[in-house]
Short mmCIF file of C-alpha atoms and ligand atoms in Angstrom, two decimals:
data_model
loop_
_atom_site.label_atom_id
_atom_site.label_comp_id
_atom_site.label_asym_id
_atom_site.label_seq_id
_atom_site.Cartn_x
_atom_site.Cartn_y
_atom_site.Cartn_z
CA MET A 1 21.73 -16.85 13.86
CA THR A 2 18.92 -17.82 11.50
CA ASP A 3 15.45 -18.11 13.04
CA LEU A 4 13.78 -19.49 9.94
CA LEU A 5 15.21 -21.08 6.82
CA ILE A 6 13.14 -22.02 3.78
CA HIS A 7 15.14 -24.06 1.27
CA ASP A 8 14.86 -25.65 -2.17
CA ALA A 9 12.01 -23.32 -3.10
CA ILE A 10 11.21 -21.58 -6.35
CA VAL A 11 11.54 -18.01 -5.05
CA VAL A 12 9.64 -15.31 -6.92
CA THR A 13 11.33 -12.27 -5.42
CA VAL A 14 9.35 -9.52 -7.21
CA ASN A 15 12.50 -7.40 -6.85
CA SER A 16 13.41 -4.67 -9.34
CA GLU A 17 15.07 -7.27 -11.62
CA ASN A 18 12.00 -9.55 -11.49
CA GLN A 19 14.33 -12.29 -10.33
CA ILE A 20 13.03 -15.85 -9.94
CA LEU A 21 15.36 -18.34 -8.20
CA GLN A 22 14.74 -21.89 -9.38
CA ASN A 23 16.29 -23.47 -6.28
CA GLY A 24 16.39 -20.81 -3.62
CA SER A 25 16.69 -20.30 0.12
CA ILE A 26 15.32 -17.53 2.29
CA ARG A 27 16.87 -16.84 5.67
CA VAL A 28 14.99 -14.90 8.33
CA THR A 29 16.52 -13.28 11.41
CA ASP A 30 14.61 -11.19 13.96
CA GLY A 31 11.58 -10.97 11.70
CA ALA A 32 13.55 -9.66 8.71
CA ILE A 33 14.86 -11.37 5.60
CA SER A 34 18.63 -11.73 6.02
CA ALA A 35 19.39 -13.57 2.76
CA VAL A 36 17.78 -14.71 -0.48
CA GLU A 37 20.17 -17.01 -2.34
CA THR A 38 20.61 -20.26 -4.20
CA THR A 39 20.20 -23.25 -1.88
CA GLU A 40 23.54 -24.79 -0.90
CA LEU A 41 23.88 -28.43 0.11
CA GLY A 42 24.51 -27.45 3.75
CA ASP A 43 21.19 -25.58 3.93
CA ARG A 44 19.30 -28.86 4.10
CA ASP A 45 20.73 -29.77 7.50
CA SER A 46 20.92 -26.21 8.74
CA THR A 47 20.99 -25.34 12.41
CA ALA A 48 18.30 -22.70 11.93
CA GLU A 49 15.66 -22.73 14.66
CA HIS A 50 12.94 -23.61 12.16
CA VAL A 51 13.52 -25.19 8.75
CA ILE A 52 10.96 -25.55 5.96
CA ASP A 53 11.76 -27.83 3.04
CA ALA A 54 9.90 -26.19 0.17
CA SER A 55 10.93 -28.57 -2.62
CA GLY A 56 8.61 -28.11 -5.57
CA LYS A 57 6.85 -25.20 -3.85
CA VAL A 58 6.80 -21.54 -4.82
CA VAL A 59 7.50 -18.74 -2.36
CA ILE A 60 6.10 -15.29 -3.13
CA PRO A 61 5.82 -12.10 -1.05
CA GLY A 62 2.70 -12.00 1.13
CA LEU A 63 -0.34 -10.76 -0.81
CA ILE A 64 -1.71 -7.29 -0.05
CA ASP A 65 -5.45 -6.57 -0.23
CA SER A 66 -5.45 -2.86 -1.02
CA HIS A 67 -9.07 -2.07 -0.17
CA ARG A 68 -11.46 -3.98 2.06
CA HIS A 69 -14.41 -3.57 4.41
CA THR A 70 -14.84 -6.11 7.18
CA ASP A 71 -17.70 -5.20 9.54
CA PHE A 72 -20.25 -7.33 7.69
CA THR A 73 -18.18 -10.45 7.06
CA LEU A 74 -20.92 -12.56 8.64
CA VAL A 75 -23.56 -11.67 6.04
CA GLN A 76 -21.94 -13.88 3.44
CA GLY A 77 -24.54 -15.60 1.27
CA LEU A 78 -27.37 -13.20 2.10
CA PHE A 79 -26.68 -10.85 -0.81
CA SER A 80 -25.53 -13.36 -3.40
CA GLU A 81 -28.63 -13.26 -5.61
CA LEU A 82 -29.58 -9.56 -5.30
CA ASP A 83 -29.20 -6.87 -7.94
CA GLY A 84 -27.53 -3.50 -7.35
CA THR A 85 -30.67 -1.68 -6.17
CA GLU A 86 -31.73 -4.44 -3.80
CA LEU A 87 -28.19 -4.65 -2.49
CA LEU A 88 -28.13 -0.92 -1.65
CA LYS A 89 -31.48 -1.08 0.07
CA GLU A 90 -30.72 -4.15 2.15
CA ALA A 91 -27.17 -3.04 2.98
CA PHE A 92 -28.49 0.33 4.12
CA ALA A 93 -31.08 -1.33 6.36
CA LEU A 94 -28.45 -3.69 7.81
CA TYR A 95 -26.00 -0.87 8.53
CA HIS A 96 -28.64 0.83 10.61
CA THR A 97 -29.99 -2.16 12.46
CA ALA A 98 -26.91 -4.31 13.06
CA GLU A 99 -25.00 -2.06 15.42
CA PRO A 100 -27.76 -1.30 17.94
CA THR A 101 -29.30 -4.76 17.58
CA LEU A 102 -26.27 -7.00 17.50
CA GLY A 103 -23.53 -5.08 19.31
CA ASP A 104 -19.79 -5.62 19.51
CA SER A 105 -19.88 -9.41 19.70
CA PHE A 106 -21.24 -9.52 16.14
CA PHE A 107 -18.48 -7.32 14.74
CA GLU A 108 -15.78 -8.98 16.83
CA ALA A 109 -16.72 -12.37 15.40
CA ALA A 110 -16.74 -10.79 11.93
CA TRP A 111 -13.19 -9.47 12.30
CA GLN A 112 -11.94 -12.77 13.70
CA LEU A 113 -13.42 -14.71 10.79
CA ALA A 114 -12.06 -12.15 8.32
CA CYS A 115 -8.57 -12.51 9.81
CA LEU A 116 -8.79 -16.28 9.59
CA ARG A 117 -9.89 -16.11 5.96
CA GLN A 118 -7.29 -13.50 5.11
CA LEU A 119 -4.57 -15.64 6.67
CA THR A 120 -5.58 -18.90 4.99
CA HIS A 121 -5.84 -17.08 1.65
CA GLY A 122 -2.24 -15.85 1.83
CA ILE A 123 -3.22 -12.20 2.34
CA THR A 124 -0.64 -11.00 4.84
CA THR A 125 -1.60 -7.30 4.72
CA VAL A 126 -4.97 -5.60 4.38
CA ASN A 127 -5.87 -1.95 3.89
CA ALA A 128 -9.24 -1.78 5.65
CA MET A 129 -11.87 0.94 6.04
CA ASP A 130 -14.50 0.12 8.64
CA PHE A 131 -16.99 1.37 11.23
CA THR A 132 -15.44 -0.86 13.96
CA PRO A 133 -11.71 -0.09 13.56
CA GLU A 134 -10.72 -0.80 17.18
CA LEU A 135 -12.02 -4.36 16.94
CA GLY A 136 -10.13 -4.64 13.66
CA ALA A 137 -6.84 -3.36 15.03
CA GLU A 138 -7.01 -5.85 17.88
CA ALA A 139 -8.07 -8.79 15.72
CA ILE A 140 -5.34 -8.11 13.15
CA GLY A 141 -2.75 -7.44 15.83
CA GLU A 142 -3.54 -10.60 17.81
CA SER A 143 -3.69 -12.83 14.72
CA GLY A 144 -0.15 -11.86 13.71
CA LEU A 145 -1.26 -10.30 10.41
CA ARG A 146 -0.45 -6.83 9.12
CA GLY A 147 -3.08 -4.17 8.52
CA MET A 148 -3.61 -0.51 7.79
CA ILE A 149 -6.99 0.47 9.23
CA GLY A 150 -9.02 3.61 8.85
CA PRO A 151 -12.19 4.39 10.80
CA GLU A 152 -14.69 4.97 7.98
CA LEU A 153 -15.89 8.57 8.26
CA ALA A 154 -19.28 9.05 6.63
CA ASP A 155 -21.79 11.29 8.34
CA PHE A 156 -24.44 10.63 5.68
CA LEU A 157 -24.28 6.93 6.47
CA ASP A 158 -23.24 6.66 10.12
CA PRO A 159 -25.74 8.09 12.64
CA ALA A 160 -22.88 9.77 14.59
CA SER A 161 -22.24 13.44 13.75
CA ALA A 162 -19.16 14.63 11.84
CA ASP A 163 -17.64 15.98 15.05
CA GLU A 164 -18.20 12.77 16.98
CA GLN A 165 -16.65 10.72 14.18
CA LEU A 166 -13.60 12.97 13.91
CA VAL A 167 -12.97 12.79 17.66
CA GLU A 168 -13.16 8.99 17.47
CA ALA A 169 -10.81 8.91 14.46
CA ARG A 170 -8.23 10.97 16.32
CA ARG A 171 -8.53 8.68 19.32
CA PHE A 172 -8.09 5.64 17.06
CA ILE A 173 -4.93 7.05 15.49
CA GLU A 174 -3.46 7.94 18.89
CA THR A 175 -4.25 4.50 20.32
CA TYR A 176 -3.52 2.11 17.46
CA HIS A 177 -1.15 3.68 14.94
CA ASP A 178 2.17 1.83 14.83
CA THR A 179 1.24 -0.86 17.37
CA TYR A 180 1.84 -4.63 17.47
CA ASP A 181 5.50 -4.26 16.42
CA GLY A 182 4.50 -1.86 13.66
CA ARG A 183 2.16 -4.41 12.03
CA VAL A 184 -0.93 -2.29 12.73
CA THR A 185 -1.05 1.24 11.35
CA ALA A 186 -3.81 3.81 10.90
CA SER A 187 -5.12 5.72 7.92
CA ILE A 188 -7.55 8.62 7.54
CA ALA A 189 -10.56 7.24 5.72
CA PRO A 190 -13.42 9.52 4.65
CA GLY A 191 -16.05 7.39 2.89
CA GLY A 192 -16.06 9.51 -0.27
CA GLU A 193 -17.89 12.31 -2.03
CA ALA A 194 -21.21 10.49 -1.58
CA GLY A 195 -21.04 9.85 2.16
CA CYS A 196 -19.45 12.96 3.68
CA SER A 197 -20.68 16.48 4.41
CA ARG A 198 -18.58 19.58 3.83
CA GLU A 199 -18.18 19.89 7.59
CA LEU A 200 -16.70 16.40 7.72
CA TRP A 201 -14.25 17.17 4.88
CA GLU A 202 -13.09 20.25 6.79
CA GLY A 203 -12.39 18.08 9.83
CA VAL A 204 -10.59 15.51 7.67
CA ALA A 205 -8.34 18.27 6.34
CA GLU A 206 -7.41 19.23 9.91
CA LEU A 207 -6.74 15.60 10.80
CA ARG A 208 -4.50 15.21 7.73
CA ALA A 209 -2.56 18.32 8.64
CA ASP A 210 -1.99 16.93 12.14
CA TYR A 211 -0.95 13.48 10.87
CA PRO A 212 0.81 14.14 7.54
CA ASP A 213 2.47 10.72 7.44
CA LEU A 214 -0.80 8.81 7.32
CA ARG A 215 -2.42 7.61 4.12
CA LEU A 216 -5.68 9.30 3.06
CA HIS A 217 -7.94 6.44 1.92
CA THR A 218 -11.27 7.17 0.24
CA HIS A 219 -13.80 6.09 -2.41
CA LEU A 220 -14.17 8.34 -5.44
CA TYR A 221 -16.28 8.40 -8.61
CA ASP A 222 -18.16 5.24 -7.70
CA SER A 223 -21.47 6.61 -8.99
CA ALA A 224 -22.62 8.58 -12.01
CA GLU A 225 -23.73 11.34 -9.61
CA ALA A 226 -20.19 11.90 -8.26
CA ASP A 227 -19.92 15.46 -9.61
CA THR A 228 -23.29 16.40 -8.11
CA MET A 229 -22.28 14.96 -4.74
CA ALA A 230 -19.03 16.95 -4.79
CA ALA A 231 -20.97 20.09 -5.73
CA GLY A 232 -22.94 19.59 -2.50
CA SER A 233 -19.66 20.24 -0.67
CA GLY A 234 -18.91 23.31 -2.77
CA ALA A 235 -16.48 21.71 -5.26
CA ASP A 236 -16.48 21.41 -9.05
CA ASP A 237 -15.97 17.65 -8.94
CA PRO A 238 -14.60 14.97 -6.56
CA LEU A 239 -10.92 15.63 -7.37
CA ASP A 240 -11.44 19.35 -6.92
CA LEU A 241 -13.06 18.53 -3.57
CA LEU A 242 -9.91 16.72 -2.40
CA ASP A 243 -7.71 19.45 -3.85
CA ARG A 244 -9.56 22.23 -2.02
CA PHE A 245 -8.95 20.48 1.28
CA ASP A 246 -5.30 19.71 0.42
CA LEU A 247 -6.00 16.00 0.37
CA LEU A 248 -4.79 15.03 -3.12
CA ASP A 249 -1.13 13.97 -3.28
CA ASP A 250 1.14 10.93 -3.37
CA ARG A 251 -0.16 9.73 0.02
CA THR A 252 -3.73 9.53 -1.29
CA LEU A 253 -5.48 6.24 -2.10
CA LEU A 254 -8.51 6.49 -4.40
CA THR A 255 -10.88 3.54 -4.65
CA HIS A 256 -13.09 2.62 -7.63
CA LEU A 257 -13.00 5.56 -10.13
CA LEU A 258 -15.67 3.68 -12.05
CA HIS A 259 -17.05 6.88 -13.55
CA ALA A 260 -13.76 8.78 -13.89
CA ASP A 261 -12.61 9.98 -17.32
CA ARG A 262 -9.28 10.68 -19.04
CA ASP A 263 -8.96 14.16 -17.60
CA ASN A 264 -9.56 12.77 -14.08
CA ALA A 265 -6.88 10.13 -14.72
CA ARG A 266 -4.40 12.82 -15.76
CA ARG A 267 -5.08 14.86 -12.61
CA ILE A 268 -4.68 11.76 -10.42
CA ALA A 269 -1.37 10.96 -12.09
CA ASP A 270 -0.16 14.56 -11.73
CA ALA A 271 -0.84 14.35 -8.00
CA GLY A 272 0.94 10.97 -7.74
CA ALA A 273 -2.12 9.44 -6.03
CA HIS A 274 -2.68 5.66 -6.08
CA VAL A 275 -5.73 3.87 -7.50
CA LEU A 276 -7.41 0.92 -5.77
CA HIS A 277 -9.39 -1.19 -8.22
CA CYS A 278 -12.07 -3.66 -6.99
CA PRO A 279 -13.64 -5.14 -10.13
CA THR A 280 -15.75 -8.01 -8.79
CA VAL A 281 -18.26 -6.12 -6.67
CA TYR A 282 -19.29 -3.86 -9.56
CA SER A 283 -19.42 -6.56 -12.18
CA TYR A 284 -21.43 -8.77 -9.83
CA PHE A 285 -24.12 -6.27 -8.92
CA GLN A 286 -24.27 -3.55 -11.53
CA ALA A 287 -22.04 -1.35 -13.69
CA GLY A 288 -22.21 -1.42 -17.43
CA ARG A 289 -19.54 -1.43 -20.05
CA GLN A 290 -20.04 2.28 -20.65
CA THR A 291 -19.12 3.07 -17.05
CA TRP A 292 -16.13 0.78 -16.59
CA PHE A 293 -12.89 1.78 -14.90
CA PRO A 294 -10.78 4.08 -17.22
CA LEU A 295 -7.78 1.76 -17.42
CA PRO A 296 -6.22 2.96 -20.72
CA ALA A 297 -6.00 6.53 -19.42
CA LEU A 298 -4.59 5.40 -16.09
CA GLN A 299 -1.99 3.33 -17.96
CA GLU A 300 -1.22 6.21 -20.32
CA PHE A 301 -0.37 8.47 -17.36
CA ASP A 302 1.49 5.67 -15.54
CA THR A 303 -0.71 5.63 -12.43
CA ASN A 304 -0.06 3.06 -9.71
CA VAL A 305 -3.13 0.79 -9.92
CA VAL A 306 -3.56 -1.96 -7.32
CA ILE A 307 -6.32 -4.41 -6.36
CA GLY A 308 -8.72 -4.94 -3.46
CA LEU A 309 -11.61 -7.23 -2.50
CA ASP A 310 -13.80 -4.35 -1.27
CA ASP A 311 -16.83 -6.15 0.29
CA PRO A 312 -16.02 -9.85 -0.14
CA PHE A 313 -19.05 -10.83 1.96
CA TRP A 314 -21.46 -9.48 -0.67
CA PHE A 315 -20.22 -11.59 -3.53
CA ASP A 316 -18.75 -14.53 -1.59
CA SER A 317 -15.10 -14.50 -2.55
CA TRP A 318 -12.05 -13.93 -0.36
CA ASP A 319 -9.56 -14.99 -2.99
CA LEU A 320 -7.35 -12.04 -3.96
CA ILE A 321 -5.73 -14.03 -6.78
CA GLN A 322 -9.17 -14.58 -8.27
CA GLU A 323 -9.84 -10.86 -7.89
CA ALA A 324 -6.73 -10.11 -9.95
CA LYS A 325 -7.93 -12.60 -12.53
CA HIS A 326 -11.32 -10.87 -12.69
CA ALA A 327 -9.55 -7.53 -13.08
CA ARG A 328 -7.70 -8.79 -16.12
CA LEU A 329 -10.70 -10.52 -17.71
CA LEU A 330 -12.92 -7.46 -17.32
CA ALA A 331 -10.19 -5.10 -18.55
CA ASN A 332 -9.53 -7.30 -21.58
CA PHE A 333 -13.26 -7.62 -22.27
CA GLU A 334 -13.64 -3.86 -22.22
CA TYR A 335 -10.41 -2.67 -23.80
CA GLY A 336 -8.83 -5.63 -25.63
CA ALA A 337 -6.26 -8.26 -24.75
CA GLN A 338 -2.94 -7.65 -22.99
CA GLN A 339 -4.06 -4.91 -20.63
CA TRP A 340 -1.85 -6.46 -17.93
CA SER A 341 0.71 -9.26 -18.04
CA SER A 342 0.58 -11.98 -15.38
CA TYR A 343 3.67 -10.48 -13.81
CA ASP A 344 2.00 -7.04 -13.73
CA LEU A 345 -0.87 -8.58 -11.75
CA LEU A 346 1.50 -10.24 -9.30
CA LYS A 347 3.22 -6.89 -8.72
CA MET A 348 -0.16 -5.23 -8.16
CA LEU A 349 -0.82 -7.71 -5.35
CA THR A 350 2.63 -7.22 -3.79
CA ILE A 351 5.22 -4.50 -4.42
CA LYS A 352 2.91 -1.99 -6.09
CA ALA A 353 0.35 -2.40 -3.30
CA ALA A 354 3.14 -1.92 -0.74
CA ARG A 355 4.08 1.30 -2.55
CA ALA A 356 0.47 2.51 -2.44
CA LEU A 357 0.38 1.90 1.32
CA GLY A 358 3.77 3.58 1.81
CA LEU A 359 5.23 0.29 3.07
CA ASP A 360 7.49 -0.65 0.13
CA ASP A 361 10.62 -0.15 2.21
CA GLN A 362 9.31 -2.90 4.53
CA ILE A 363 7.25 -5.39 2.50
CA GLY A 364 6.09 -6.28 -1.03
CA SER A 365 9.17 -8.17 -2.25
CA LEU A 366 11.57 -10.85 -0.98
CA GLU A 367 14.82 -8.97 -0.47
CA PRO A 368 17.36 -8.78 2.35
CA GLY A 369 16.41 -6.10 4.85
CA LYS A 370 12.67 -6.33 4.33
CA ARG A 371 10.29 -7.77 6.90
CA ALA A 372 9.68 -11.48 6.31
CA ASP A 373 6.09 -11.54 4.96
CA LEU A 374 5.82 -14.49 2.60
CA VAL A 375 3.57 -17.23 1.33
CA VAL A 376 4.46 -20.79 0.30
CA ILE A 377 2.24 -22.09 -2.51
CA ASP A 378 2.02 -25.71 -3.59
CA VAL A 379 2.22 -25.97 -7.38
CA ASP A 380 3.65 -29.48 -7.36
CA THR A 381 0.36 -31.12 -8.36
CA PRO A 382 -1.27 -32.23 -11.64
CA ARG A 383 -3.53 -29.16 -11.40
CA HIS A 384 -0.50 -27.00 -12.16
CA GLN A 385 2.15 -29.30 -13.66
CA PRO A 386 3.68 -29.22 -16.17
CA TYR A 387 4.12 -25.49 -16.60
CA SER A 388 6.60 -22.97 -17.92
CA ASN A 389 5.28 -19.45 -17.38
CA LEU A 390 5.21 -19.30 -13.57
CA PRO A 391 3.58 -15.84 -13.23
CA SER A 392 0.76 -17.10 -15.45
CA VAL A 393 0.36 -20.21 -13.25
CA LEU A 394 0.27 -18.01 -10.14
CA MET A 395 -2.39 -15.69 -11.59
CA ASN A 396 -4.46 -18.20 -13.59
CA THR A 397 -4.43 -21.69 -12.10
CA VAL A 398 -3.43 -21.09 -8.48
CA THR A 399 -6.23 -20.38 -6.02
CA ALA A 400 -6.16 -19.56 -2.32
CA GLY A 401 -6.59 -23.29 -1.65
CA ASP A 402 -3.00 -23.84 -2.83
CA VAL A 403 -1.60 -21.62 -0.06
CA GLU A 404 0.27 -23.88 2.33
CA THR A 405 2.37 -21.77 4.68
CA VAL A 406 2.13 -18.10 5.68
CA VAL A 407 4.79 -16.04 7.46
CA VAL A 408 4.37 -12.46 8.68
CA ASN A 409 7.16 -10.46 10.31
CA GLY A 410 9.14 -13.71 10.52
CA GLU A 411 6.43 -15.50 12.51
CA ILE A 412 4.86 -18.64 11.06
CA LEU A 413 1.09 -18.02 11.18
CA MET A 414 0.14 -21.12 9.18
CA GLU A 415 2.30 -24.12 8.33
CA GLU A 416 1.22 -26.81 5.90
CA ARG A 417 -2.35 -25.53 6.18
CA SER A 418 -2.38 -25.72 9.97
CA VAL A 419 -3.20 -22.31 11.45
CA GLU A 420 -0.81 -21.56 14.32
CA SER A 421 -1.75 -18.04 15.39
CA MET A 422 -5.52 -18.31 15.79
CA ASP A 423 -7.92 -20.70 17.52
CA VAL A 424 -9.82 -21.88 14.46
CA GLU A 425 -12.58 -23.71 16.34
CA LYS A 426 -13.22 -20.73 18.60
CA VAL A 427 -13.47 -18.40 15.59
CA ARG A 428 -15.89 -20.75 13.86
CA ALA A 429 -18.06 -21.16 16.94
CA ALA A 430 -18.35 -17.39 17.47
CA ALA A 431 -19.14 -16.81 13.79
CA THR A 432 -21.86 -19.47 13.84
CA ARG A 433 -23.41 -18.08 17.01
CA GLU A 434 -23.40 -14.48 15.77
CA ARG A 435 -24.73 -15.46 12.38
CA GLU A 436 -27.72 -17.08 14.08
CA ARG A 437 -28.29 -13.90 16.09
CA LEU A 438 -28.16 -11.88 12.87
CA GLN A 439 -30.92 -13.98 11.38
CA THR A 440 -33.20 -13.96 14.38
CA ARG A 441 -32.77 -10.23 15.08
CA THR A 442 -32.99 -8.84 11.54
CA GLY A 443 -35.62 -11.12 10.04
CA TRP A 444 -33.47 -12.51 7.24
CA GLU A 445 -34.55 -16.04 6.37
CA THR A 446 -31.93 -18.46 5.18
CA SER A 447 -31.86 -22.05 4.04
CA LEU A 448 -29.56 -24.22 1.98
CA ALA A 449 -31.49 -23.06 -1.09
CA GLY A 450 -30.87 -19.33 -0.55
CA SER A 451 -31.66 -16.24 1.50
CA THR A 452 -34.68 -13.94 1.71
CA PRO A 453 -34.57 -10.40 3.13
CA PRO A 454 -37.21 -9.26 5.62
CA ASP A 455 -40.36 -8.23 3.74
CA ASN A 456 -41.31 -5.25 5.90
CA SER A 457 -40.61 -1.75 4.64
CA ILE A 458 -37.23 -0.14 5.12
CA LEU A 459 -39.12 2.68 6.90
CA ARG A 460 -39.91 0.27 9.71
CA ARG A 461 -36.39 -1.09 9.88
CA ILE A 462 -34.26 2.03 10.31
CA SER A 463 -34.53 5.08 12.51
CA ALA A 464 -35.58 8.49 11.22
CA ARG A 465 -32.23 10.29 11.49
CA PRO A 466 -30.14 8.22 9.09
CA LEU A 467 -33.10 7.95 6.75
CA LEU A 468 -33.45 11.71 6.67
CA ARG A 469 -29.74 12.06 5.97
CA ALA A 470 -29.94 9.58 3.13
CA VAL A 471 -32.86 11.38 1.54
CA THR A 472 -31.11 14.75 1.94
CA GLN A 473 -28.03 13.34 0.27
CA TYR A 474 -29.48 11.16 -2.43
CA GLY A 475 -32.66 13.10 -3.07
CA ARG A 476 -36.03 11.76 -4.11
CA GLY A 477 -34.35 9.11 -6.23
CA PHE A 478 -33.47 7.31 -3.04
CA LEU A 479 -37.09 7.39 -1.91
CA ASN A 480 -38.37 6.08 -5.21
CA GLN A 481 -35.80 3.33 -5.44
CA HIS A 482 -35.60 2.07 -1.90
CA ILE A 483 -38.65 2.94 0.12
CA ARG A 484 -41.62 1.00 -1.03
ZN1 ZN B 501 -15.10 0.19 -0.50
#
């Protein structure tokens, strides 16, 4: 019995042979792909429960966003014209005022809107790291999407102590790991060398020992002071820090590596760890060519590099295909043309990302036996036609707006741009309401022309404890830069 049949599609399988079927069918039974084959005449009047005629359309595996934060989805547009220093200052103030001031309803609306955007952009799986993971697990679970979620552990950023955060993380894992038919899983997510104390790293090591199957998801080398930060926890450098706590292996996901060098790349490859690259946020707000991501070394040592949106609300883009495009443009600008082929980029958004998340036996390609996570894209328009190199079309001319139908675990979440698994109007209404609360409670002023942060000092906007922690961690530089 076939529950879902998609026929007459161009099927980009992303299997090990890179097979593309010009006129293909995909059969789905009990949430899994039961067949991927050339469309036969009989398929068109099939007795399958649900039939999608995908003539002229392309079907690809669902896209996987390998690194994202979600809590502040509703701040979109506020940060669009800031520079890196202003961004840090205002983000820091928001982190410390939003939770006590705005409460769960703000973050719940944020997760709902993020799920809706993720879904309509063809992103079927997200690897998220957030301060409100329970709300995330429920929003992702209820929306029908797939997500790996880690409570972000950062005692230099979050007012809760290391102990309190570790207890909560354990509770999260016990409650939400492997729920919603296996679509929601947990990770262990220390914020990185800059946000965590030695005491927190010790607790993370214990957590990892207790849950060895979970991914360890962290930021690393995202600032020039990374070595100094790691030294604060008694290590030679950030990789040594992970190594000392037995946290560096093939289940480790390392985000950014903006300031990593060739030797770091070799050590990451030796450990078999995966690298999550988020190019837009750093090119939008800061970075410089001299500090760009060490791609040639990562390629030389054959590291698995994949792509994430990071904080899409800061730079106003939820389009993962565009993110891949930015990755290539910035890599080519820095290191010369042909850093990645179009097909390489497609794999980084699908099968390679699935491998990073440890889910490549379930998702990431369209093959019999895998869960049915797929996206139907409309390329049958003058914007794309005529074409020959389909991977190049998918990575260069297609945008999220071309996503027509989205299926996760065999369930149709969106069909012909009509969202089936979420109440769109309800999500929009909650987002609008909470956004207005954000403005009235934090003092941000917004208009159609732009956004202005509150003009009172950061000292008046955040409580003493997190401020003291920040100064302890970042030193006087933080004071000079942010507290005027
Ligand atoms: Zn991040």
